[in-house]
Amino acid sequence: MTDYEMFVERVKTKTGIDLALYKEAQMKRRLTSLYEKKGFSNFVDFFKEMDVNRELMDEFLDRMTINVSEFYRNGKRWEVLEKKILPRLLKASSRLKVWSAACSTGEEPYSLAMVLSNHQPLSQVSISATDLDENAIAKAKAAIYPERSLAEVPAQMKQKYFEQEGSFYKVTPDIKRTVTFKKHNLLNDRYEQNHDLIVCRNVMIYFTEKAKDQIYHNFSKALKPGGVLFVGSTEQIFNPAQYDFEVEDTFFYRKKG
């Protein structure tokens, strides 16, 4: 057994996180740079210290999850969501059950709330947002972002839903109130059911094919018939029918039924 395989086994026992379900070359590269930065020369010694050092464990979790996000990322897709997908979903139900999965530092669920605000009062908007990384969730709850994160935000939304504080921007309380954050592991934890919309973008690229298959099956079961999965722009599902999906638009998959 290599020292990395031993590390994977021990991490799984301690945290329940199975690194074997992530692409090995990418994960090893990311974690090797972390342990070298911390002065370790192998995964075994690195784990021994992680096992007793909460700060190092948090840093490891932060490094293995990919917290790169921005508001309205790939803006054209958000236009499709606003003009085509949401009107259909809202015809069937005025109170949508929406989940932002692997939400990172919160830009995505807050973007969802802003888009929904063009269709209904914010008092009717409720979004569940989850991530594996507690540090990311803490940043999401604080809701303070550098200007570069807002590059794709439409001007009227920026004016309406952000307050400038120095060189940072804070999400307004009325948008913050619409989102509930909690920790969730896509590979291990139970999925809530009966969602109208699940948004999970730019995270599947880090998983193995086996892990992706499991997650897509779980997303399908978690959606109502007619519900939609919105994925990232590098994450096209090439065999949607096997998950009971059909293509509604590019990167939008509707649950059959």
Short mmCIF file of C-alpha atoms in Angstrom, two decimals:
data_model
loop_
_atom_site.label_atom_id
_atom_site.label_comp_id
_atom_site.label_asym_id
_atom_site.label_seq_id
_atom_site.Cartn_x
_atom_site.Cartn_y
_atom_site.Cartn_z
CA MET A 1 0.00 0.00 0.00
CA THR A 2 1.43 3.41 -0.97
CA ASP A 3 1.57 6.21 1.59
CA TYR A 4 -1.19 8.01 -0.36
CA GLU A 5 -3.47 4.93 -0.24
CA MET A 6 -2.82 4.70 3.50
CA PHE A 7 -3.66 8.40 3.82
CA VAL A 8 -6.92 7.91 1.87
CA GLU A 9 -7.90 5.03 4.19
CA ARG A 10 -7.15 6.99 7.38
CA VAL A 11 -8.94 10.13 6.17
CA LYS A 12 -12.02 8.03 5.38
CA THR A 13 -11.99 6.43 8.85
CA LYS A 14 -11.55 9.78 10.61
CA THR A 15 -13.82 12.06 8.53
CA GLY A 16 -16.05 9.81 6.41
CA ILE A 17 -14.65 11.54 3.30
CA ASP A 18 -13.59 9.06 0.62
CA LEU A 19 -10.74 10.64 -1.36
CA ALA A 20 -10.71 7.58 -3.63
CA LEU A 21 -13.83 9.03 -5.30
CA TYR A 22 -11.89 12.12 -6.40
CA LYS A 23 -9.55 12.07 -9.41
CA GLU A 24 -6.28 10.87 -7.90
CA ALA A 25 -3.72 12.87 -9.91
CA GLN A 26 -5.46 16.20 -9.23
CA MET A 27 -6.04 15.48 -5.54
CA LYS A 28 -2.50 14.20 -4.93
CA ARG A 29 -1.02 17.26 -6.61
CA ARG A 30 -3.15 19.62 -4.53
CA LEU A 31 -2.42 17.87 -1.23
CA THR A 32 1.28 17.34 -1.91
CA SER A 33 1.73 21.09 -2.38
CA LEU A 34 -0.05 21.62 0.98
CA TYR A 35 2.03 19.13 2.98
CA GLU A 36 5.28 20.40 1.44
CA LYS A 37 4.29 23.96 2.34
CA LYS A 38 3.75 22.74 5.93
CA GLY A 39 7.18 21.06 6.06
CA PHE A 40 6.17 17.38 5.66
CA SER A 41 7.80 14.96 3.24
CA ASN A 42 5.10 12.27 2.97
CA PHE A 43 1.38 11.62 3.46
CA VAL A 44 1.84 9.40 6.53
CA ASP A 45 3.53 12.10 8.63
CA PHE A 46 1.10 14.67 7.30
CA PHE A 47 -1.88 12.61 8.51
CA LYS A 48 -0.33 12.02 11.96
CA GLU A 49 -0.18 15.79 12.47
CA MET A 50 -3.65 16.36 10.96
CA ASP A 51 -5.04 13.78 13.37
CA VAL A 52 -4.16 15.95 16.39
CA ASN A 53 -4.11 19.43 14.85
CA ARG A 54 -7.59 20.82 14.16
CA GLU A 55 -6.23 23.85 12.28
CA LEU A 56 -4.29 21.62 9.88
CA MET A 57 -7.35 19.38 9.40
CA ASP A 58 -9.40 22.47 8.48
CA GLU A 59 -6.72 23.56 6.04
CA PHE A 60 -6.70 20.10 4.46
CA LEU A 61 -10.50 20.20 4.03
CA ASP A 62 -10.25 23.67 2.55
CA ARG A 63 -7.59 22.52 0.07
CA MET A 64 -9.43 19.39 -1.06
CA THR A 65 -12.63 21.31 -1.77
CA ILE A 66 -12.52 23.77 -4.61
CA ASN A 67 -13.67 27.17 -3.46
CA VAL A 68 -13.55 29.12 -6.69
CA SER A 69 -16.81 30.85 -7.36
CA GLU A 70 -18.37 34.08 -8.53
CA PHE A 71 -21.85 35.57 -8.92
CA TYR A 72 -23.75 34.77 -12.14
CA ARG A 73 -20.85 32.61 -13.35
CA ASN A 74 -21.26 32.03 -17.13
CA GLY A 75 -23.91 34.75 -17.36
CA LYS A 76 -25.66 33.43 -20.50
CA ARG A 77 -26.71 30.27 -18.63
CA TRP A 78 -28.28 32.39 -15.87
CA GLU A 79 -30.30 34.18 -18.56
CA VAL A 80 -31.65 30.81 -19.72
CA LEU A 81 -32.51 29.97 -16.10
CA GLU A 82 -34.33 33.28 -15.64
CA LYS A 83 -36.20 33.45 -18.96
CA LYS A 84 -36.90 29.81 -19.79
CA ILE A 85 -36.51 27.44 -16.84
CA LEU A 86 -37.96 29.40 -13.91
CA PRO A 87 -41.15 30.57 -15.69
CA ARG A 88 -42.01 26.92 -16.43
CA LEU A 89 -41.24 25.76 -12.88
CA LEU A 90 -43.20 28.66 -11.34
CA LYS A 91 -46.24 27.81 -13.44
CA ALA A 92 -46.42 24.48 -11.62
CA SER A 93 -45.63 25.83 -8.14
CA SER A 94 -45.34 29.33 -6.68
CA ARG A 95 -43.03 28.12 -3.89
CA LEU A 96 -40.09 26.31 -5.39
CA LYS A 97 -37.89 23.92 -3.44
CA VAL A 98 -34.38 24.93 -4.53
CA TRP A 99 -31.03 23.36 -3.57
CA SER A 100 -27.61 24.85 -4.32
CA ALA A 101 -25.35 21.80 -3.87
CA ALA A 102 -21.58 22.23 -3.32
CA CYS A 103 -22.31 25.95 -2.94
CA SER A 104 -18.76 26.93 -1.99
CA THR A 105 -18.61 30.46 -0.53
CA GLY A 106 -22.23 31.36 -1.34
CA GLU A 107 -22.10 33.26 -4.63
CA GLU A 108 -24.31 30.69 -6.35
CA PRO A 109 -27.26 30.50 -3.91
CA TYR A 110 -27.29 34.29 -3.53
CA SER A 111 -27.33 34.60 -7.35
CA LEU A 112 -30.30 32.20 -7.39
CA ALA A 113 -32.16 34.38 -4.88
CA MET A 114 -31.51 37.48 -7.01
CA VAL A 115 -32.75 35.78 -10.18
CA LEU A 116 -35.86 34.51 -8.36
CA SER A 117 -36.52 38.04 -7.05
CA ASN A 118 -37.35 39.03 -10.66
CA HIS A 119 -40.25 36.55 -10.59
CA GLN A 120 -41.64 36.69 -7.05
CA PRO A 121 -41.36 38.52 -3.71
CA LEU A 122 -38.28 37.53 -1.68
CA SER A 123 -40.62 36.47 1.14
CA GLN A 124 -41.56 33.49 -1.06
CA VAL A 125 -37.96 32.54 -1.91
CA SER A 126 -36.27 29.79 0.09
CA ILE A 127 -32.98 28.18 -0.94
CA SER A 128 -31.09 25.39 0.75
CA ALA A 129 -27.31 25.67 0.20
CA THR A 130 -24.84 22.97 1.20
CA ASP A 131 -21.11 22.32 1.07
CA LEU A 132 -18.60 19.92 2.58
CA ASP A 133 -16.27 22.70 3.73
CA GLU A 134 -17.25 24.46 6.95
CA ASN A 135 -14.81 27.33 6.24
CA ALA A 136 -16.55 27.98 2.92
CA ILE A 137 -19.94 27.93 4.66
CA ALA A 138 -18.70 30.44 7.26
CA LYS A 139 -17.58 32.77 4.43
CA ALA A 140 -20.93 32.27 2.69
CA LYS A 141 -22.83 33.26 5.84
CA ALA A 142 -20.67 36.39 6.23
CA ALA A 143 -21.59 37.28 2.61
CA ILE A 144 -18.78 39.79 2.04
CA TYR A 145 -17.07 39.58 -1.36
CA PRO A 146 -14.27 41.25 -3.34
CA GLU A 147 -15.32 43.27 -6.38
CA ARG A 148 -13.93 40.65 -8.83
CA SER A 149 -16.60 38.17 -7.63
CA LEU A 150 -19.29 40.56 -8.91
CA ALA A 151 -17.90 40.94 -12.47
CA GLU A 152 -20.96 39.28 -14.11
CA VAL A 153 -23.66 40.71 -11.82
CA PRO A 154 -26.17 42.85 -13.79
CA ALA A 155 -25.83 46.54 -12.84
CA GLN A 156 -29.34 46.86 -11.39
CA MET A 157 -28.79 43.78 -9.17
CA LYS A 158 -25.46 45.12 -7.93
CA GLN A 159 -27.15 48.39 -6.99
CA LYS A 160 -30.15 46.72 -5.37
CA TYR A 161 -28.66 43.79 -3.48
CA PHE A 162 -25.11 44.80 -2.49
CA GLU A 163 -23.77 47.38 -0.05
CA GLN A 164 -20.25 48.61 -0.69
CA GLU A 165 -17.84 48.50 2.26
CA GLY A 166 -14.43 49.83 1.22
CA SER A 167 -13.20 47.61 -1.60
CA PHE A 168 -15.66 44.83 -0.65
CA TYR A 169 -19.36 44.26 -1.27
CA LYS A 170 -21.83 42.88 1.26
CA VAL A 171 -25.02 41.03 0.27
CA THR A 172 -28.09 42.81 1.64
CA PRO A 173 -30.01 41.21 4.55
CA ASP A 174 -33.16 40.58 2.46
CA ILE A 175 -31.17 38.30 0.10
CA LYS A 176 -29.22 36.67 2.95
CA ARG A 177 -32.48 35.72 4.68
CA THR A 178 -33.59 33.60 1.71
CA VAL A 179 -30.66 31.14 1.99
CA THR A 180 -30.09 28.47 4.65
CA PHE A 181 -26.58 26.98 4.75
CA LYS A 182 -25.56 23.61 6.13
CA LYS A 183 -22.79 21.04 5.80
CA HIS A 184 -23.43 18.15 3.40
CA ASN A 185 -21.28 15.49 1.74
CA LEU A 186 -22.60 14.66 -1.75
CA LEU A 187 -20.93 11.25 -1.64
CA ASN A 188 -22.14 10.13 1.81
CA ASP A 189 -25.10 12.05 3.14
CA ARG A 190 -28.83 11.60 2.53
CA TYR A 191 -30.40 13.80 -0.16
CA GLU A 192 -33.67 15.60 0.60
CA GLN A 193 -36.42 14.81 -1.90
CA ASN A 194 -38.99 16.69 -4.03
CA HIS A 195 -36.79 19.51 -5.32
CA ASP A 196 -37.97 21.68 -8.18
CA LEU A 197 -34.45 22.88 -8.98
CA ILE A 198 -30.99 21.59 -8.06
CA VAL A 199 -27.96 23.67 -9.01
CA CYS A 200 -24.58 21.94 -8.85
CA ARG A 201 -21.94 23.60 -11.01
CA ASN A 202 -18.20 23.26 -11.51
CA VAL A 203 -17.62 20.54 -8.93
CA MET A 204 -18.35 17.28 -10.78
CA ILE A 205 -15.17 17.67 -12.83
CA TYR A 206 -13.17 16.73 -9.73
CA PHE A 207 -14.92 13.37 -9.18
CA THR A 208 -14.23 9.95 -10.70
CA GLU A 209 -16.75 8.55 -13.20
CA LYS A 210 -18.04 6.16 -10.52
CA ALA A 211 -18.66 9.01 -8.09
CA LYS A 212 -20.35 11.15 -10.76
CA ASP A 213 -22.65 8.28 -11.67
CA GLN A 214 -23.70 7.88 -8.02
CA ILE A 215 -24.30 11.64 -7.59
CA TYR A 216 -26.34 12.01 -10.80
CA HIS A 217 -28.55 9.07 -9.77
CA ASN A 218 -29.05 10.70 -6.36
CA PHE A 219 -29.85 14.09 -7.90
CA SER A 220 -32.42 12.45 -10.17
CA LYS A 221 -34.14 10.77 -7.21
CA ALA A 222 -34.07 14.09 -5.30
CA LEU A 223 -35.97 15.95 -8.06
CA LYS A 224 -39.72 16.01 -8.64
CA PRO A 225 -40.86 14.86 -12.09
CA GLY A 226 -40.35 17.94 -14.28
CA GLY A 227 -37.70 19.30 -11.87
CA VAL A 228 -34.39 20.57 -13.24
CA LEU A 229 -30.69 19.94 -12.62
CA PHE A 230 -28.46 22.88 -13.65
CA VAL A 231 -24.78 21.91 -14.12
CA GLY A 232 -21.54 23.75 -14.94
CA SER A 233 -20.36 24.62 -18.42
CA THR A 234 -17.74 21.85 -18.51
CA GLU A 235 -20.07 19.21 -17.10
CA GLN A 236 -22.40 18.15 -19.89
CA ILE A 237 -24.12 14.80 -19.14
CA PHE A 238 -23.59 12.67 -22.25
CA ASN A 239 -26.08 9.94 -21.33
CA PRO A 240 -28.91 11.80 -19.53
CA ALA A 241 -31.54 9.10 -20.18
CA GLN A 242 -29.76 6.66 -17.85
CA TYR A 243 -30.51 9.07 -14.98
CA ASP A 244 -34.10 9.62 -16.12
CA PHE A 245 -33.18 13.07 -17.49
CA GLU A 246 -33.87 14.79 -20.77
CA VAL A 247 -32.12 17.91 -22.06
CA GLU A 248 -34.21 21.06 -21.55
CA ASP A 249 -31.41 23.40 -22.67
CA THR A 250 -27.61 23.29 -22.73
CA PHE A 251 -26.51 22.33 -19.17
CA PHE A 252 -30.14 22.05 -17.95
CA TYR A 253 -31.60 18.56 -17.45
CA ARG A 254 -35.28 17.93 -16.76
CA LYS A 255 -36.40 14.89 -14.76
CA LYS A 256 -38.77 12.84 -16.88
CA GLY A 257 -42.36 12.29 -15.85
#
